[in-house]
PDB file of C-alpha atoms in Angstrom:
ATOM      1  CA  UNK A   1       7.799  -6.779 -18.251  1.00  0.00           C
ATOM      2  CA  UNK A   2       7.774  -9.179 -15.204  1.00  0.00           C
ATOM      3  CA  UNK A   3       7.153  -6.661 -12.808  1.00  0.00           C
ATOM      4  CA  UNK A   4       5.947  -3.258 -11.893  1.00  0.00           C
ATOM      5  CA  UNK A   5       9.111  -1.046 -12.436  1.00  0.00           C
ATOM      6  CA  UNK A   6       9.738   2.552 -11.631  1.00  0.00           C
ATOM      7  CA  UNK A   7      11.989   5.081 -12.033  1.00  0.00           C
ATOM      8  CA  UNK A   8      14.460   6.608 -10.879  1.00  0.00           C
ATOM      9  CA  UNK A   9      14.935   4.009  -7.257  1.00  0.00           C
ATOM     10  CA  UNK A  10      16.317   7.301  -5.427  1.00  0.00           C
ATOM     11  CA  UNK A  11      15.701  10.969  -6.645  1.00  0.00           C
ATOM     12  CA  UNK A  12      17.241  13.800  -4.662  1.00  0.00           C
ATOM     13  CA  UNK A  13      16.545  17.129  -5.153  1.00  0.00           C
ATOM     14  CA  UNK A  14      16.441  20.928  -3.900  1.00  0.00           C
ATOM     15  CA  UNK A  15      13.347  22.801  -2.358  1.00  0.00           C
ATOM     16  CA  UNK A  16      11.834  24.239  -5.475  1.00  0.00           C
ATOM     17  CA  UNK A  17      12.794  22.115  -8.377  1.00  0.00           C
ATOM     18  CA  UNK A  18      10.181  20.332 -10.334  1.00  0.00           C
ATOM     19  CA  UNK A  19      10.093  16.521 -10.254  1.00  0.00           C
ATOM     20  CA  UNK A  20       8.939  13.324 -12.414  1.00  0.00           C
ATOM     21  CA  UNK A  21       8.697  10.102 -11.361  1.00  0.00           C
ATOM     22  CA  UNK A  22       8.105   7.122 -14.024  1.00  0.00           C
ATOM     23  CA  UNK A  23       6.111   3.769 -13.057  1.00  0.00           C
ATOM     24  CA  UNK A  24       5.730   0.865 -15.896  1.00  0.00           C
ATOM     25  CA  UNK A  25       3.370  -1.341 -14.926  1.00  0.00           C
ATOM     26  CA  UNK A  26       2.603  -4.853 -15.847  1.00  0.00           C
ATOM     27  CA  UNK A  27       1.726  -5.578 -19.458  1.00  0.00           C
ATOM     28  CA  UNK A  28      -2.269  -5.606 -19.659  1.00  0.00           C
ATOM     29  CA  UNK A  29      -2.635  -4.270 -16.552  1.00  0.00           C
ATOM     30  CA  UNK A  30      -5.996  -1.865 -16.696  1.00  0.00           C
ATOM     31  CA  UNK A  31      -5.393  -0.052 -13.372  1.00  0.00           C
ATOM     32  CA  UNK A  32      -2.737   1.511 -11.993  1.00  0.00           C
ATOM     33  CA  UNK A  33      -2.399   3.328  -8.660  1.00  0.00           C
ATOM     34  CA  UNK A  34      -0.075   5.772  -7.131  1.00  0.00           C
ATOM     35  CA  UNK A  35       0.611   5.572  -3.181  1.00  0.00           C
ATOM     36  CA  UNK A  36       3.217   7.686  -0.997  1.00  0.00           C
ATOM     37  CA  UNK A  37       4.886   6.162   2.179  1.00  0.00           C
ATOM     38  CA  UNK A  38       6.142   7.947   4.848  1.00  0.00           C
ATOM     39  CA  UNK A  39       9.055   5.221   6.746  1.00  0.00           C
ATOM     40  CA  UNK A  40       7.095   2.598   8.372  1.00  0.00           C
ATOM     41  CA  UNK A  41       4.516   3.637   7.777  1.00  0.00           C
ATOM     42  CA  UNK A  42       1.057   2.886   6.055  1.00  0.00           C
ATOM     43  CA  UNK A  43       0.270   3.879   2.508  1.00  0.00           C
ATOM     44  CA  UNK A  44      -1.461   7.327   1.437  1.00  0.00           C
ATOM     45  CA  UNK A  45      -3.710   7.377  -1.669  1.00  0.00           C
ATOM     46  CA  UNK A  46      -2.381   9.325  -4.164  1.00  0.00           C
ATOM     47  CA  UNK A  47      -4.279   9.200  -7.535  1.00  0.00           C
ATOM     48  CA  UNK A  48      -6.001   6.001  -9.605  1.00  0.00           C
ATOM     49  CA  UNK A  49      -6.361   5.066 -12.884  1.00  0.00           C
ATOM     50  CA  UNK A  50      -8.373   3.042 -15.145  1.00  0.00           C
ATOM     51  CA  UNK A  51      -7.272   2.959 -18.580  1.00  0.00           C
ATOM     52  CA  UNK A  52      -5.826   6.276 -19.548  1.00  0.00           C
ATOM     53  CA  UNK A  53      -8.705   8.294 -17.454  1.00  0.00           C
ATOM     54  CA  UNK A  54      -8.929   9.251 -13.421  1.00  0.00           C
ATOM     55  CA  UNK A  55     -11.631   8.292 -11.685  1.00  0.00           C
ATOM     56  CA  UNK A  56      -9.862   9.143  -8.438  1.00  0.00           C
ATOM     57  CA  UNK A  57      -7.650  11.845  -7.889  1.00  0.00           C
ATOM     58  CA  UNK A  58      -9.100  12.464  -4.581  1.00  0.00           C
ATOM     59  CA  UNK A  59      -5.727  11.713  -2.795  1.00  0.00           C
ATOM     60  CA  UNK A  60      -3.470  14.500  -4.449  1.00  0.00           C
ATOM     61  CA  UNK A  61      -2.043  16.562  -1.285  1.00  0.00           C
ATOM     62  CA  UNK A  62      -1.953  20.090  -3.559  1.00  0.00           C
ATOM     63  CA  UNK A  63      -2.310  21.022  -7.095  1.00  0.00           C
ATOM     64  CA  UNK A  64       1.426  21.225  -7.328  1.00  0.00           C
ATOM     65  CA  UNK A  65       0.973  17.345  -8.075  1.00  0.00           C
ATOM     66  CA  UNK A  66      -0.254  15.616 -11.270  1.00  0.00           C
ATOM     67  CA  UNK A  67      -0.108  12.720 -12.960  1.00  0.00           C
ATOM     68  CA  UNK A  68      -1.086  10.844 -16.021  1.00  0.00           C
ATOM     69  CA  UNK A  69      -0.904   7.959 -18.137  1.00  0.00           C
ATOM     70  CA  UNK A  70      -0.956   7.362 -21.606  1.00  0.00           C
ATOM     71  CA  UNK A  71      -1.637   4.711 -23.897  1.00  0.00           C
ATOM     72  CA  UNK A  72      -3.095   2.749 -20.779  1.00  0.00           C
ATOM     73  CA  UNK A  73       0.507   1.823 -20.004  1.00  0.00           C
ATOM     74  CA  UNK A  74       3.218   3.971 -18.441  1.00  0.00           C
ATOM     75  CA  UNK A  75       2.537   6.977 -15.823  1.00  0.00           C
ATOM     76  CA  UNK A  76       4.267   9.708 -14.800  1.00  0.00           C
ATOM     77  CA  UNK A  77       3.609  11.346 -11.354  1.00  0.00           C
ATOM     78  CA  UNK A  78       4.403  14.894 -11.403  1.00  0.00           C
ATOM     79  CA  UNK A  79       5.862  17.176  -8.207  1.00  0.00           C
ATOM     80  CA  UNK A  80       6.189  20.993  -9.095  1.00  0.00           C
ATOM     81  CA  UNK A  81       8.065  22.839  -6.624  1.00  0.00           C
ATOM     82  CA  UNK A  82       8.778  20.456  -4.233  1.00  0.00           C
ATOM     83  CA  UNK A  83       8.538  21.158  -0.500  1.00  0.00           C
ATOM     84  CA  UNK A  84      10.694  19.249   1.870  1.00  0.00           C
ATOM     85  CA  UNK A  85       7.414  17.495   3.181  1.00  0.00           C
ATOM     86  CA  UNK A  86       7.049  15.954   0.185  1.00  0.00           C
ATOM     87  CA  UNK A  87       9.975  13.343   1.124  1.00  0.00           C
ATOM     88  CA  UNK A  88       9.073   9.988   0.950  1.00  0.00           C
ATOM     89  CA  UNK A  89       8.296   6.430  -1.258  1.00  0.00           C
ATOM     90  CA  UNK A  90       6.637   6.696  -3.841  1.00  0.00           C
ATOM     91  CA  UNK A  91       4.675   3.660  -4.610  1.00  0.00           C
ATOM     92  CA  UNK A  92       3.377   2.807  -7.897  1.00  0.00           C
ATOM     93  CA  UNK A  93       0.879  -0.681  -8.131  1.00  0.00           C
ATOM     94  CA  UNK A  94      -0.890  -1.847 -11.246  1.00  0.00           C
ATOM     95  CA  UNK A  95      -3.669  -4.693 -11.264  1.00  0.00           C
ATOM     96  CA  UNK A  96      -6.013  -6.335 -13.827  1.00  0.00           C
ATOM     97  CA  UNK A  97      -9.412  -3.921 -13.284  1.00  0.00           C
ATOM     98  CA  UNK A  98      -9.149  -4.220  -9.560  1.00  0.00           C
ATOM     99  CA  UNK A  99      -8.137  -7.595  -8.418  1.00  0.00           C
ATOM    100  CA  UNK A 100      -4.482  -8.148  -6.471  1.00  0.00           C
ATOM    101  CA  UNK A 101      -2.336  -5.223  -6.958  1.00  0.00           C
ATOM    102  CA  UNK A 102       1.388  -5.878  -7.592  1.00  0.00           C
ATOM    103  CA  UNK A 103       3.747  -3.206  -6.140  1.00  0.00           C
ATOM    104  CA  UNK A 104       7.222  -1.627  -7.726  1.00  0.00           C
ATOM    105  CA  UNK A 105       9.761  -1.245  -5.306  1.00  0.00           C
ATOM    106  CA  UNK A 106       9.181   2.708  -4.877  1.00  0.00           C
ATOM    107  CA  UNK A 107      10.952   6.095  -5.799  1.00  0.00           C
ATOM    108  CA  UNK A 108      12.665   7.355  -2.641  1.00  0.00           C
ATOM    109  CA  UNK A 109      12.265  11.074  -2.933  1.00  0.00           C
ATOM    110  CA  UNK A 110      14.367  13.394  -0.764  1.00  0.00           C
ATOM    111  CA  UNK A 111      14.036  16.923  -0.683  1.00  0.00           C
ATOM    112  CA  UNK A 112      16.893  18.967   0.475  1.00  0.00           C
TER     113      UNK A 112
ATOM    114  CA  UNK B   1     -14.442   9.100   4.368  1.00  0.00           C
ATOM    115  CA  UNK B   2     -13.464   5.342   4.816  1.00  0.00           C
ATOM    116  CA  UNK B   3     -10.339   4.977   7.447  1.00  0.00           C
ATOM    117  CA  UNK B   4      -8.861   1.677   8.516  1.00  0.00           C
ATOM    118  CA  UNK B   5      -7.310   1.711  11.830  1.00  0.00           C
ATOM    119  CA  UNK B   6      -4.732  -1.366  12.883  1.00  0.00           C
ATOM    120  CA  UNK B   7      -3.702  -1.674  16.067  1.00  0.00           C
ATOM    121  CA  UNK B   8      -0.903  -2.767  17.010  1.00  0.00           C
ATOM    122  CA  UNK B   9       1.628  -0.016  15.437  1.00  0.00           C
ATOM    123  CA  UNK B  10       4.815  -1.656  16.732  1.00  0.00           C
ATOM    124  CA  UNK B  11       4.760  -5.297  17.534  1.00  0.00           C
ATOM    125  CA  UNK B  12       8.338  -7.278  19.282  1.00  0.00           C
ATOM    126  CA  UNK B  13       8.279 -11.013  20.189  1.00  0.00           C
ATOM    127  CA  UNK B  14      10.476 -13.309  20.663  1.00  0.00           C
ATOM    128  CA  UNK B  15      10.524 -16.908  18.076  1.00  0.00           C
ATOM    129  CA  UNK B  16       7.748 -19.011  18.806  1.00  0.00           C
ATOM    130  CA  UNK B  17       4.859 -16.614  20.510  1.00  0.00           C
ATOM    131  CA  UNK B  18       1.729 -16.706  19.176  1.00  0.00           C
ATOM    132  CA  UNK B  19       0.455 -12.923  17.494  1.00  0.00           C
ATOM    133  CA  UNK B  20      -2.493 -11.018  16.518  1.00  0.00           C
ATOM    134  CA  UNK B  21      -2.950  -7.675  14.665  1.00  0.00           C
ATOM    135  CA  UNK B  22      -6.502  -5.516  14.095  1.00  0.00           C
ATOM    136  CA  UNK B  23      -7.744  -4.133  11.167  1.00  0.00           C
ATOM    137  CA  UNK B  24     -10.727  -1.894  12.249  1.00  0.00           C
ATOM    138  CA  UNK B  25     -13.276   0.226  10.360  1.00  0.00           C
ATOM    139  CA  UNK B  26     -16.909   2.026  10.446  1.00  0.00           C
ATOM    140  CA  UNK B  27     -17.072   1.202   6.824  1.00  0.00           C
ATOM    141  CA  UNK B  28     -17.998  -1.666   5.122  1.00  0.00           C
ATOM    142  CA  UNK B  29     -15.527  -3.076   2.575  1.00  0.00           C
ATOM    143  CA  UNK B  30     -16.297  -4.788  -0.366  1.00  0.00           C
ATOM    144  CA  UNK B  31     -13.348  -7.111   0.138  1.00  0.00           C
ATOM    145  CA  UNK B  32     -10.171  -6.651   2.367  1.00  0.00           C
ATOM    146  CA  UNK B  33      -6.790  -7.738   1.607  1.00  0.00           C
ATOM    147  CA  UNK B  34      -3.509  -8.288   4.118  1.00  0.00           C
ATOM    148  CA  UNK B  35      -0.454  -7.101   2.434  1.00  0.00           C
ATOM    149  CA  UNK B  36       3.233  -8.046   3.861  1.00  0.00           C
ATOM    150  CA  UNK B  37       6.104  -5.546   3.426  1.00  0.00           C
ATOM    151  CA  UNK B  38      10.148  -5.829   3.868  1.00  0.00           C
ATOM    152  CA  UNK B  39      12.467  -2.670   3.653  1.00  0.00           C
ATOM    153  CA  UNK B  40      12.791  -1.175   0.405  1.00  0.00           C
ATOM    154  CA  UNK B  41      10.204  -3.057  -1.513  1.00  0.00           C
ATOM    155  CA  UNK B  42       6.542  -2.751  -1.759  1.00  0.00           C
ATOM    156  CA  UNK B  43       3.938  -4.543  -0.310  1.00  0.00           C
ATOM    157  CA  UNK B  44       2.883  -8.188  -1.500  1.00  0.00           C
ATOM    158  CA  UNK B  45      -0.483  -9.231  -0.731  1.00  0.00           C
ATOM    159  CA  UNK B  46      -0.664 -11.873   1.445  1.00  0.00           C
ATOM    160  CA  UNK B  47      -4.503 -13.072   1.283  1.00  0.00           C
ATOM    161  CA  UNK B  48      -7.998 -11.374  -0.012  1.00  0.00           C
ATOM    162  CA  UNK B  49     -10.470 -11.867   2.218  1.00  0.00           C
ATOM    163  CA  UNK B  50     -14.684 -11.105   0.558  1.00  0.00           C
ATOM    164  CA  UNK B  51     -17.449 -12.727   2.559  1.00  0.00           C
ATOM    165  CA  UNK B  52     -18.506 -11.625   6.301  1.00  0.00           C
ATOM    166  CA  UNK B  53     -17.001 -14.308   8.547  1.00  0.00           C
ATOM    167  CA  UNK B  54     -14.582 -15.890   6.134  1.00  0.00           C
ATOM    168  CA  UNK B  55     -11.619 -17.418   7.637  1.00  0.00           C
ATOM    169  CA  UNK B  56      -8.530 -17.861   5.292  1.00  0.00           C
ATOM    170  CA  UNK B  57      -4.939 -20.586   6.155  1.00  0.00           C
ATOM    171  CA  UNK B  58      -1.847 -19.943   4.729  1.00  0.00           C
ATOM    172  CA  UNK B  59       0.624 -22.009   6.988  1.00  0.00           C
ATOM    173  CA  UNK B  60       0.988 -20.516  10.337  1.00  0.00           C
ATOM    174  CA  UNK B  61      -1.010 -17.094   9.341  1.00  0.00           C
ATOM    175  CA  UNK B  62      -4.672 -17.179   9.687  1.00  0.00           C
ATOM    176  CA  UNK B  63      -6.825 -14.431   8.306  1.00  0.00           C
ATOM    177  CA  UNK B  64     -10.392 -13.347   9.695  1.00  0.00           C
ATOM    178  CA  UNK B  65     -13.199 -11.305   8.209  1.00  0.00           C
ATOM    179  CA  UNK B  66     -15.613  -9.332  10.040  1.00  0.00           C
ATOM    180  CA  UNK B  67     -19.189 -10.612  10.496  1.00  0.00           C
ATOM    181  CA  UNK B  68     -20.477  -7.065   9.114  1.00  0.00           C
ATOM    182  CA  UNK B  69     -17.066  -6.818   6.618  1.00  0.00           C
ATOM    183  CA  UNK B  70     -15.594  -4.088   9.047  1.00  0.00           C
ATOM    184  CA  UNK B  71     -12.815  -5.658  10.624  1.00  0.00           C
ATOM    185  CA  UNK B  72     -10.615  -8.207  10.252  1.00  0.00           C
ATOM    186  CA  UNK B  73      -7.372 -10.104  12.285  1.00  0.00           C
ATOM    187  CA  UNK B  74      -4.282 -11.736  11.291  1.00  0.00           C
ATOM    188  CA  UNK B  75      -3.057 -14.145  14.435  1.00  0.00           C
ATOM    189  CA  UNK B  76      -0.017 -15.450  13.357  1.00  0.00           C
ATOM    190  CA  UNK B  77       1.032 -18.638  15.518  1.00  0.00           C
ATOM    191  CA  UNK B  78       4.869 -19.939  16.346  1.00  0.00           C
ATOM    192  CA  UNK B  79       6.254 -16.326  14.833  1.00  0.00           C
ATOM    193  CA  UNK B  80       9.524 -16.759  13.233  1.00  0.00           C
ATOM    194  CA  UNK B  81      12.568 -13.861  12.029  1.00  0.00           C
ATOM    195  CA  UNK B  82      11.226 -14.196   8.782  1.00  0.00           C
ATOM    196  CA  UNK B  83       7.577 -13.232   9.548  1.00  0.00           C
ATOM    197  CA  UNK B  84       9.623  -9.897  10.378  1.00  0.00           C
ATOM    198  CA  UNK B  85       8.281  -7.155   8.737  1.00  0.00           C
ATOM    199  CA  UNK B  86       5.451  -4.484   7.705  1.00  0.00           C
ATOM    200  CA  UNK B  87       2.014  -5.630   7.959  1.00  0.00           C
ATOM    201  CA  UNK B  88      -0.569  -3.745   5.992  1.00  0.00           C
ATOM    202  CA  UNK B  89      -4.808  -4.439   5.741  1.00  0.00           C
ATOM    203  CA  UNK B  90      -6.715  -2.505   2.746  1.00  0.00           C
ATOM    204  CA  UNK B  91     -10.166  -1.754   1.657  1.00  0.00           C
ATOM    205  CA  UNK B  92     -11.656  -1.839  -1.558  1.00  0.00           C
ATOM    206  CA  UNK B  93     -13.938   0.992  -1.510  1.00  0.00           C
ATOM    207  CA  UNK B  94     -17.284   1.503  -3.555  1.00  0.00           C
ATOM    208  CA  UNK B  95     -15.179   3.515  -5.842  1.00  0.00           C
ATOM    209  CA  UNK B  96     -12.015   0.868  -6.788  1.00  0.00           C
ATOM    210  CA  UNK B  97      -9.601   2.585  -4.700  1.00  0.00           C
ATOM    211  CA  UNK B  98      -7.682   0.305  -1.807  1.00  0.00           C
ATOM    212  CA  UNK B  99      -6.976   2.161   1.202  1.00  0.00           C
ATOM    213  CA  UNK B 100      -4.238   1.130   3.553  1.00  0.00           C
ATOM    214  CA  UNK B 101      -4.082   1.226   7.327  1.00  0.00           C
ATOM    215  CA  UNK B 102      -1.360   2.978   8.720  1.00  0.00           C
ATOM    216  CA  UNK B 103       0.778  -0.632   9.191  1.00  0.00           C
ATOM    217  CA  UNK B 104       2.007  -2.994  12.437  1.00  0.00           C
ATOM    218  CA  UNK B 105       5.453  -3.346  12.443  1.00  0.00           C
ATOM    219  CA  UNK B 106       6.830  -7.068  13.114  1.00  0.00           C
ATOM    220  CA  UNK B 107       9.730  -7.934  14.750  1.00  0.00           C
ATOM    221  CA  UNK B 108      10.371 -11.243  15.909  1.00  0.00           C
ATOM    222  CA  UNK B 109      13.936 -12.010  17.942  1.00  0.00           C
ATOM    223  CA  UNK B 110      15.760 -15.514  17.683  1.00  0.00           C
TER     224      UNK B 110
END
């Protein structure tokens, strides 16, 4: 596609339900990165990819997160029983190897 | 653990003032890019900046790298409303991750 695109744009949910959010990144892109933004603020290192494998995951708050990607393409970012802290954008970027990231426009998570 | 530190957080000006924003580490980055951010989008890079001392132009924004790749600046001269906005330096660690600062926030008044 033209662009990084994720979904869904807004995702609202109750304490306690599980969560997926979808990122599609630019066609041949090799990495792709997740990121969480709390409002105006700076970005927080979630998990990175290169290819289909993670050679960072170093950023995932708890193990009730995971994510992966598959056929070097589209990720999913999963939250298991989600805590209200867990509200926020989340960013998804993809680049070729690690040169200039381009950014989707986020998944604003609320938890109620 | 690499941390970037920007300083300001909040930035207000009025049209025309001259402005300049930190990006400060005890790392060393590989390379270090400035990123530019509006409301409900993501960030756009801006400029990469890769050798100590480099000095990068794009119009009115004029981007500095650290001597010793730790710290760089973003003066931005004769700010206009559409320079409003989030601000954002990252480092390219040793292992491919970019980490963010925490952001200056732009506003610039008519």
């Amino acid at each position: 596609g033209a662009g990084v695109s994720q979904s869904p744009s807004n995702k609202v949910t109750e304490k306690g339900k599980d969560v997926e959010l979808r990122c599609d990144p630019i066609s041949g892109h090799t990495a792709l990165y997740w990121y969480r933004q709390s409002l105006g603020q700076g970005l927080e290192f979630l998990i990175y990819f290169q290819g289909n494998s993670a050679p960072d995951k170093s950023g995932l708050p708890s193990d009730r997160f995971s994510a992966e990607r598959t056929g070097g393409s589209v990720s999913t970012l999963t939250i298991q029983r989600t805590q209200q802290e867990d509200s926020a954008v989340y960013l998804c970027a993809s680049s070729f190897y690690n040169e200039k990231l381009f950014f989707g426009s986020g998944t604003q998570l609320s938890v109620l | 653990t690499q941390l970037l530190e920007q300083s300001p957080q909040f930035l207000s000006i009025q049209e025309g003032e001259n402005l300049t924003v930190y990006c400060n580490s005890s790392s060393v980055f590989s390379s270090l890019q400035w990123y530019r951010q509006e409301p409900g989008e993501g960030p756009v890079l801006l400029v990469t900046v890769v050798t100590g001392g480099e000095v990068k132009k794009l119009k009115r924004l004029t981007f500095q790298f650290g001597d010793a790749r730790k710290d760089s600046s973003l003066h931005i001269t004769a700010a206009q409303p559409g320079d409003t906005g989030l601000y954002l330096c990252a480092g390219s660690s040793n292992t491919g991750k970019l980490i963010f600062g925490q952001g200056t926030t732009l506003q610039v008044k008519p």
